[in-house]
mmCIF file of C-alpha atoms in Angstrom:
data_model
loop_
_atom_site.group_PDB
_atom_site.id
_atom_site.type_symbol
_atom_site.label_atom_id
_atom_site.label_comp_id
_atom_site.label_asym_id
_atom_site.label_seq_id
_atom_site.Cartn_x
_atom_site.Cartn_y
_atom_site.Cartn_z
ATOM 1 C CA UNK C 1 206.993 301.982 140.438
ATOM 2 C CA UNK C 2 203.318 300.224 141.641
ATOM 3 C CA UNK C 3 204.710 297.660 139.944
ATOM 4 C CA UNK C 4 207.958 297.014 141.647
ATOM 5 C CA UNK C 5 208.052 299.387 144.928
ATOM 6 C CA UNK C 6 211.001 299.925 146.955
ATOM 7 C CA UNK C 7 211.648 297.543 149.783
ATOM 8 C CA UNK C 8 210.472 299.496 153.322
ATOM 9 C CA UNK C 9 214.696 299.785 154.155
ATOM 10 C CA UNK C 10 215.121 301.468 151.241
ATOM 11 C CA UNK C 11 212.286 303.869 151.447
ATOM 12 C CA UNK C 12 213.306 304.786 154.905
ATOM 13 C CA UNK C 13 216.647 305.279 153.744
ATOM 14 C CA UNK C 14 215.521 308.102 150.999
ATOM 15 C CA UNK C 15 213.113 310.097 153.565
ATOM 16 C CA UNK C 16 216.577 310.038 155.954
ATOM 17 C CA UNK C 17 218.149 311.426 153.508
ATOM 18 C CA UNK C 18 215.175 314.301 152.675
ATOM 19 C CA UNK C 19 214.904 315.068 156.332
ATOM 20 C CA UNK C 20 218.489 315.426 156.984
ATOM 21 C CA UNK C 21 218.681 317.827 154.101
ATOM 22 C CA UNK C 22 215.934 320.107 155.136
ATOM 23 C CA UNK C 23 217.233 320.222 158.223
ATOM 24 C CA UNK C 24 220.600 321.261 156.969
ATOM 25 C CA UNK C 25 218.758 323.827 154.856
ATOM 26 C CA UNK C 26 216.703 325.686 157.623
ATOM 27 C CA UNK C 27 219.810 325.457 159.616
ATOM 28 C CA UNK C 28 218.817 322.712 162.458
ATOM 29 C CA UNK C 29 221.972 321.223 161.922
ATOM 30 C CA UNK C 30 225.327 322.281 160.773
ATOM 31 C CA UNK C 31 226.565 318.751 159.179
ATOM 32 C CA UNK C 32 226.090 319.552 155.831
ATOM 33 C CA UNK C 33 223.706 316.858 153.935
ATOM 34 C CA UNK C 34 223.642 316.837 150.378
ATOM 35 C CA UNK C 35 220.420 316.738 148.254
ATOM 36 C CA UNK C 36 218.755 313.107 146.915
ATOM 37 C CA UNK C 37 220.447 312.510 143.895
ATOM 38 C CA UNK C 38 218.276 311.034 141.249
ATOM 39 C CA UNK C 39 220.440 309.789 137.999
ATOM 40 C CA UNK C 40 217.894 309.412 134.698
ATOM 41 C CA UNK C 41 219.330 307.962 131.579
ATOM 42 C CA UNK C 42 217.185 307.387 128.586
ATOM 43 C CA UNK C 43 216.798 308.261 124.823
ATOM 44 C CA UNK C 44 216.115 310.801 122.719
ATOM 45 C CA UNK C 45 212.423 312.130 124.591
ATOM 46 C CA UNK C 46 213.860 311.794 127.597
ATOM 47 C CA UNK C 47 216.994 313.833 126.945
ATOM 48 C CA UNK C 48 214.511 316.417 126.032
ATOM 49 C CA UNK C 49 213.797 315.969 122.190
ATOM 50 C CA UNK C 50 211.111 317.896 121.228
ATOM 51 C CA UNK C 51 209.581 319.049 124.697
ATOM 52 C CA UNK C 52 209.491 322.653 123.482
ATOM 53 C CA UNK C 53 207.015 321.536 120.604
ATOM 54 C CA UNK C 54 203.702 323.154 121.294
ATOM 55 C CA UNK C 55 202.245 322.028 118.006
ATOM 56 C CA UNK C 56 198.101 323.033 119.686
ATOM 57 C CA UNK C 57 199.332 326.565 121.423
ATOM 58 C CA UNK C 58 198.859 325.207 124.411
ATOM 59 C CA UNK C 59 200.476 328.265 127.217
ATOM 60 C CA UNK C 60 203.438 326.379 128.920
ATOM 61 C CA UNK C 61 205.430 327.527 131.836
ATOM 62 C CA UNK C 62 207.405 329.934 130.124
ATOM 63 C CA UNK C 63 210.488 329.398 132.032
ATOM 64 C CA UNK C 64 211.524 325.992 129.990
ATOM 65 C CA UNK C 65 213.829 326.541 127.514
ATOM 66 C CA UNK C 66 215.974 324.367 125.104
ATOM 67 C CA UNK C 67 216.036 320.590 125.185
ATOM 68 C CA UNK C 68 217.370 319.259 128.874
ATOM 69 C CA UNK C 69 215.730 322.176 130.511
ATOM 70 C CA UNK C 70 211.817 321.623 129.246
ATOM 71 C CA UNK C 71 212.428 317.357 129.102
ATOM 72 C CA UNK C 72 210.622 315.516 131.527
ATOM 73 C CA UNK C 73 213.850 315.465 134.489
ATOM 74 C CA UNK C 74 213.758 318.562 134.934
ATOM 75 C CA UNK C 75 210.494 319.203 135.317
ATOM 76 C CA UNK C 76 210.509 315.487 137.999
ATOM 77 C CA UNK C 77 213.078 318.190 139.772
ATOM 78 C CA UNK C 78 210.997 321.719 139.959
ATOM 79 C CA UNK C 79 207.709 319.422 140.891
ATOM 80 C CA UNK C 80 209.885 318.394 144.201
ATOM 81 C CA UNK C 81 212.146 321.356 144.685
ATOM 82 C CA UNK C 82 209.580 323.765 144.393
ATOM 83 C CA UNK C 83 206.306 321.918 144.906
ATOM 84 C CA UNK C 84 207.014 319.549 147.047
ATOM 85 C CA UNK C 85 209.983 321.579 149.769
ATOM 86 C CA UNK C 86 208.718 325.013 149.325
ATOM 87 C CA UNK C 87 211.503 326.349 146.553
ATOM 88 C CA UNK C 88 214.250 324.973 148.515
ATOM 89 C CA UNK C 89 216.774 322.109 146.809
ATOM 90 C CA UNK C 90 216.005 318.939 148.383
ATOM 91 C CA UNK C 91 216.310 317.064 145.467
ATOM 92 C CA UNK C 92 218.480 316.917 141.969
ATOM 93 C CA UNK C 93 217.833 315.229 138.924
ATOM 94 C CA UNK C 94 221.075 315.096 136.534
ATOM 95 C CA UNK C 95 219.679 313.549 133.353
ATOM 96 C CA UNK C 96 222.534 311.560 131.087
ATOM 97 C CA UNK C 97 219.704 310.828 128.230
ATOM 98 C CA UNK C 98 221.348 310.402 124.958
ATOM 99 C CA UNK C 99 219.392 310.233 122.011
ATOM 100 C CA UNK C 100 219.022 306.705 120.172
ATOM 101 C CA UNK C 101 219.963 305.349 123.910
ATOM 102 C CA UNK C 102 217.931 301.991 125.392
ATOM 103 C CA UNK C 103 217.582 300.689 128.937
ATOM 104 C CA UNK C 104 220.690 298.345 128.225
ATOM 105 C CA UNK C 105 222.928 301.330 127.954
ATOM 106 C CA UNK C 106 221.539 302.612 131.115
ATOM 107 C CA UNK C 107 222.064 299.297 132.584
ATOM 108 C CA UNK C 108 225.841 299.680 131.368
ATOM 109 C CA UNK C 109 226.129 302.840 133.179
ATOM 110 C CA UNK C 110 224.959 301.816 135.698
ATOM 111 C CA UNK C 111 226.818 298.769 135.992
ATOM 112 C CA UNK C 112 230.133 300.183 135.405
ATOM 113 C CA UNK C 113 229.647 303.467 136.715
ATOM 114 C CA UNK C 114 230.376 305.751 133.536
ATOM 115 C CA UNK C 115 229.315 308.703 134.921
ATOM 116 C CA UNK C 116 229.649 312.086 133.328
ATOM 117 C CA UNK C 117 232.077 314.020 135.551
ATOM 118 C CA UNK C 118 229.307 316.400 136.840
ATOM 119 C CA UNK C 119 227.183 313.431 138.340
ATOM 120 C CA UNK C 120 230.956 311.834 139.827
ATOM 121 C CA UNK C 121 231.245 314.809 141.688
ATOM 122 C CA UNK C 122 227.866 314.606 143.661
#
């Protein structure tokens, strides 16, 4: 955040790991290089309560549908995937939100590593 940025190592670390995995994509290297793995936890909006309300008729993007896939994650993960590195998956977001959830449970899962098995396995 602008209120706490990443330390320069760490930033440098994250566009390695971008550039290695567009390279892998377009085929510069063979190594294979997995995408940057972003892990969100969170409550109830940002597991995706509600996102498909469109209480004003306001035309969304059509292609968001049901709670996890409209919530704000997975949208973090189209804006760089297909935005940002031309449609091509640099990046993934796995979002462990859980409704009534606070910062100290994300802190927990973090600390302890309680991982769904789907984020283990990345």
């Amino acid at each position: 955040s602008t209120l706490s940025p990443a330390d320069p190592a760490t930033t440098k670390e994250l566009l390695k790991i971008i550039s290695n995995r567009l390279k892998h994509l377009t085929n510069e290297t063979s190594t294979y290089h997995p995408p940057l793995h972003i892990l969100v936890s969170g409550g109830s909006v940002t597991w995706g309560m509600g996102c498909g309300a469109n209480p004003v008729g306001i035309p969304g993007p059509g292609k968001y549908k049901g709670y996890t896939a409209c919530a704000w994650p997975a949208r973090l993960e189209n804006l760089f995937n297909e935005g940002l590195f031309g449609n091509n998956s640099v990046v993934k977001v796995s979002n462990i939100a859980s409704g009534g959830a606070s910062s100290e449970v994300g802190k927990v899962v973090l600390e302890y590593k309680l991982f769904p098995a789907q984020v283990k396995k990345d």
